[in-house]
Amino acid sequence: QVQAVESGGGSVETGGSLRLSCAAADQLTGTYCLGWFRQAPGKAREGVASITSDGRIVYAPSVKGRIAISVDNCSNTLYLQINDLKPEDTGKYYCAADSLYPIPPCAPRPQGRLWNDWGQGTQVTVSS
């Protein structure tokens, strides 16, 4: 099974920025819902942002105002720009696609959705 490939993580100081990339497992055609998730050590995976094929975006309240999700359909790549990084942003970041979309609506939450095509993740470490 082809998986997504995330990249762009690294170690940065508080206040820095990173742009994460996700090479999608499949071509981005038709209707889709893509999401970014992150998982800190010892914590559950949490949704960060989602985007649909028609450009609808949802951000998690914890990161709203500091991040931007975007997609390039030509290169089948999903992006996540994170600004003003904080130590609590530390974790491994993953991208995935919701196989059940459009029902329910696209959102970076696991409830009632079937997120697939997870990659190996890219590590983000923010030092204070």
PDB file of C-alpha atoms in Angstrom:
ATOM      1  CA  GLN A   1       0.000   0.000   0.000  1.00  0.00           C
ATOM      2  CA  VAL A   2       1.362   3.383  -1.008  1.00  0.00           C
ATOM      3  CA  GLN A   3       1.664   5.789   1.884  1.00  0.00           C
ATOM      4  CA  ALA A   4       1.997   9.509   2.124  1.00  0.00           C
ATOM      5  CA  VAL A   5       5.472  10.910   2.780  1.00  0.00           C
ATOM      6  CA  GLU A   6       5.839  13.801   5.173  1.00  0.00           C
ATOM      7  CA  SER A   7       8.903  16.069   5.314  1.00  0.00           C
ATOM      8  CA  GLY A   8      10.054  19.496   6.424  1.00  0.00           C
ATOM      9  CA  GLY A   9      10.268  18.972  10.161  1.00  0.00           C
ATOM     10  CA  GLY A  10      13.239  19.984  12.252  1.00  0.00           C
ATOM     11  CA  SER A  11      14.492  21.553  15.449  1.00  0.00           C
ATOM     12  CA  VAL A  12      13.744  25.231  15.883  1.00  0.00           C
ATOM     13  CA  GLU A  13      13.650  27.784  18.649  1.00  0.00           C
ATOM     14  CA  THR A  14      10.480  29.311  20.036  1.00  0.00           C
ATOM     15  CA  GLY A  15       9.096  31.847  17.616  1.00  0.00           C
ATOM     16  CA  GLY A  16      10.510  30.133  14.543  1.00  0.00           C
ATOM     17  CA  SER A  17       8.645  28.823  11.515  1.00  0.00           C
ATOM     18  CA  LEU A  18       8.503  25.614   9.547  1.00  0.00           C
ATOM     19  CA  ARG A  19       6.793  24.500   6.368  1.00  0.00           C
ATOM     20  CA  LEU A  20       5.822  20.863   6.364  1.00  0.00           C
ATOM     21  CA  SER A  21       5.127  18.941   3.169  1.00  0.00           C
ATOM     22  CA  CYS A  22       3.179  15.803   2.490  1.00  0.00           C
ATOM     23  CA  ALA A  23       3.512  13.949  -0.800  1.00  0.00           C
ATOM     24  CA  ALA A  24       0.086  12.342  -1.127  1.00  0.00           C
ATOM     25  CA  ALA A  25      -0.280   8.603  -1.509  1.00  0.00           C
ATOM     26  CA  ASP A  26      -2.639   9.038  -4.476  1.00  0.00           C
ATOM     27  CA  GLN A  27      -3.275  11.670  -7.106  1.00  0.00           C
ATOM     28  CA  LEU A  28      -5.381  14.496  -5.782  1.00  0.00           C
ATOM     29  CA  THR A  29      -8.344  14.355  -8.101  1.00  0.00           C
ATOM     30  CA  GLY A  30     -12.070  14.601  -7.537  1.00  0.00           C
ATOM     31  CA  THR A  31     -13.475  15.179  -4.076  1.00  0.00           C
ATOM     32  CA  TYR A  32     -11.153  14.841  -1.104  1.00  0.00           C
ATOM     33  CA  CYS A  33     -10.562  15.823   2.493  1.00  0.00           C
ATOM     34  CA  LEU A  34      -6.959  15.976   3.703  1.00  0.00           C
ATOM     35  CA  GLY A  35      -5.725  16.622   7.203  1.00  0.00           C
ATOM     36  CA  TRP A  36      -2.659  17.279   9.309  1.00  0.00           C
ATOM     37  CA  PHE A  37      -2.356  15.649  12.724  1.00  0.00           C
ATOM     38  CA  ARG A  38       0.339  15.652  15.372  1.00  0.00           C
ATOM     39  CA  GLN A  39       1.316  13.485  18.290  1.00  0.00           C
ATOM     40  CA  ALA A  40       3.495  14.495  21.209  1.00  0.00           C
ATOM     41  CA  PRO A  41       5.271  11.850  23.309  1.00  0.00           C
ATOM     42  CA  GLY A  42       2.844  10.250  25.738  1.00  0.00           C
ATOM     43  CA  LYS A  43      -0.159  12.055  24.290  1.00  0.00           C
ATOM     44  CA  ALA A  44      -2.958  11.137  21.944  1.00  0.00           C
ATOM     45  CA  ARG A  45      -2.837  12.155  18.313  1.00  0.00           C
ATOM     46  CA  GLU A  46      -4.633  15.442  17.717  1.00  0.00           C
ATOM     47  CA  GLY A  47      -5.945  17.093  14.602  1.00  0.00           C
ATOM     48  CA  VAL A  48      -4.327  20.338  13.480  1.00  0.00           C
ATOM     49  CA  ALA A  49      -5.951  21.344  10.204  1.00  0.00           C
ATOM     50  CA  SER A  50      -7.958  20.032   7.285  1.00  0.00           C
ATOM     51  CA  ILE A  51      -8.680  21.110   3.731  1.00  0.00           C
ATOM     52  CA  THR A  52     -11.118  19.925   1.080  1.00  0.00           C
ATOM     53  CA  SER A  53     -10.896  19.729  -2.671  1.00  0.00           C
ATOM     54  CA  ASP A  54     -13.061  22.853  -2.920  1.00  0.00           C
ATOM     55  CA  GLY A  55     -10.860  24.806  -0.518  1.00  0.00           C
ATOM     56  CA  ARG A  56     -12.772  24.579   2.747  1.00  0.00           C
ATOM     57  CA  ILE A  57     -10.364  24.823   5.671  1.00  0.00           C
ATOM     58  CA  VAL A  58     -10.739  24.014   9.363  1.00  0.00           C
ATOM     59  CA  TYR A  59      -8.095  24.754  11.985  1.00  0.00           C
ATOM     60  CA  ALA A  60      -7.865  23.398  15.501  1.00  0.00           C
ATOM     61  CA  PRO A  61      -8.390  26.179  18.085  1.00  0.00           C
ATOM     62  CA  SER A  62      -4.973  25.482  19.632  1.00  0.00           C
ATOM     63  CA  VAL A  63      -3.124  26.537  16.486  1.00  0.00           C
ATOM     64  CA  LYS A  64      -5.539  28.890  14.757  1.00  0.00           C
ATOM     65  CA  GLY A  65      -3.842  32.122  13.738  1.00  0.00           C
ATOM     66  CA  ARG A  66      -0.378  30.559  13.540  1.00  0.00           C
ATOM     67  CA  ILE A  67      -0.775  27.988  10.805  1.00  0.00           C
ATOM     68  CA  ALA A  68      -1.869  27.756   7.190  1.00  0.00           C
ATOM     69  CA  ILE A  69      -2.791  24.619   5.293  1.00  0.00           C
ATOM     70  CA  SER A  70      -2.626  24.511   1.520  1.00  0.00           C
ATOM     71  CA  VAL A  71      -2.531  21.998  -1.297  1.00  0.00           C
ATOM     72  CA  ASP A  72      -0.936  21.837  -4.728  1.00  0.00           C
ATOM     73  CA  ASN A  73      -3.037  19.539  -6.888  1.00  0.00           C
ATOM     74  CA  CYS A  74      -0.472  19.544  -9.687  1.00  0.00           C
ATOM     75  CA  SER A  75       2.266  18.075  -7.528  1.00  0.00           C
ATOM     76  CA  ASN A  76      -0.121  16.139  -5.241  1.00  0.00           C
ATOM     77  CA  THR A  77       1.417  17.842  -2.236  1.00  0.00           C
ATOM     78  CA  LEU A  78      -0.174  19.047   0.981  1.00  0.00           C
ATOM     79  CA  TYR A  79       1.526  21.779   3.013  1.00  0.00           C
ATOM     80  CA  LEU A  80       1.382  23.094   6.559  1.00  0.00           C
ATOM     81  CA  GLN A  81       3.011  26.417   7.385  1.00  0.00           C
ATOM     82  CA  ILE A  82       3.524  26.868  11.122  1.00  0.00           C
ATOM     83  CA  ASN A  83       4.598  30.269  12.454  1.00  0.00           C
ATOM     84  CA  ASP A  84       5.467  31.495  15.935  1.00  0.00           C
ATOM     85  CA  LEU A  85       6.308  27.963  17.012  1.00  0.00           C
ATOM     86  CA  LYS A  86       5.916  27.121  20.699  1.00  0.00           C
ATOM     87  CA  PRO A  87       7.356  24.239  22.745  1.00  0.00           C
ATOM     88  CA  GLU A  88       3.863  22.723  22.919  1.00  0.00           C
ATOM     89  CA  ASP A  89       3.961  22.335  19.129  1.00  0.00           C
ATOM     90  CA  THR A  90       6.638  19.675  19.553  1.00  0.00           C
ATOM     91  CA  GLY A  91       5.613  16.312  18.163  1.00  0.00           C
ATOM     92  CA  LYS A  92       5.498  14.159  15.080  1.00  0.00           C
ATOM     93  CA  TYR A  93       3.291  15.528  12.338  1.00  0.00           C
ATOM     94  CA  TYR A  94       1.321  13.310   9.985  1.00  0.00           C
ATOM     95  CA  CYS A  95      -0.931  13.806   6.999  1.00  0.00           C
ATOM     96  CA  ALA A  96      -3.893  11.643   6.079  1.00  0.00           C
ATOM     97  CA  ALA A  97      -6.996  11.473   3.894  1.00  0.00           C
ATOM     98  CA  ASP A  98     -10.566  10.933   5.117  1.00  0.00           C
ATOM     99  CA  SER A  99     -12.030   8.024   3.160  1.00  0.00           C
ATOM    100  CA  LEU A 100     -15.591   8.795   4.295  1.00  0.00           C
ATOM    101  CA  TYR A 101     -15.692  12.374   3.043  1.00  0.00           C
ATOM    102  CA  PRO A 102     -18.048  14.136   2.180  1.00  0.00           C
ATOM    103  CA  ILE A 103     -20.081  12.584   4.944  1.00  0.00           C
ATOM    104  CA  PRO A 104     -19.337  13.708   7.592  1.00  0.00           C
ATOM    105  CA  PRO A 105     -17.974  17.179   6.721  1.00  0.00           C
ATOM    106  CA  CYS A 106     -14.214  17.558   6.592  1.00  0.00           C
ATOM    107  CA  ALA A 107     -12.570  18.482   9.895  1.00  0.00           C
ATOM    108  CA  PRO A 108      -9.341  17.532  11.693  1.00  0.00           C
ATOM    109  CA  ARG A 109     -11.133  15.235  14.128  1.00  0.00           C
ATOM    110  CA  PRO A 110     -11.256  11.453  14.314  1.00  0.00           C
ATOM    111  CA  GLN A 111     -14.903  11.087  15.336  1.00  0.00           C
ATOM    112  CA  GLY A 112     -16.971   9.432  12.634  1.00  0.00           C
ATOM    113  CA  ARG A 113     -14.211   9.685  10.079  1.00  0.00           C
ATOM    114  CA  LEU A 114     -11.855   7.167   8.518  1.00  0.00           C
ATOM    115  CA  TRP A 115      -8.405   8.690   8.150  1.00  0.00           C
ATOM    116  CA  ASN A 116      -6.161   6.626   5.902  1.00  0.00           C
ATOM    117  CA  ASP A 117      -2.849   6.717   4.054  1.00  0.00           C
ATOM    118  CA  TRP A 118      -0.836   7.811   7.060  1.00  0.00           C
ATOM    119  CA  GLY A 119       2.836   8.390   6.408  1.00  0.00           C
ATOM    120  CA  GLN A 120       5.757   7.913   8.769  1.00  0.00           C
ATOM    121  CA  GLY A 121       5.480  11.474  10.006  1.00  0.00           C
ATOM    122  CA  THR A 122       7.974  14.299  10.316  1.00  0.00           C
ATOM    123  CA  GLN A 123       9.367  15.392  13.679  1.00  0.00           C
ATOM    124  CA  VAL A 124       9.028  18.965  14.893  1.00  0.00           C
ATOM    125  CA  THR A 125      10.976  19.954  17.996  1.00  0.00           C
ATOM    126  CA  VAL A 126      10.657  23.436  19.454  1.00  0.00           C
ATOM    127  CA  SER A 127      13.081  24.548  22.142  1.00  0.00           C
ATOM    128  CA  SER A 128      12.424  27.362  24.571  1.00  0.00           C
TER     129      SER A 128
END
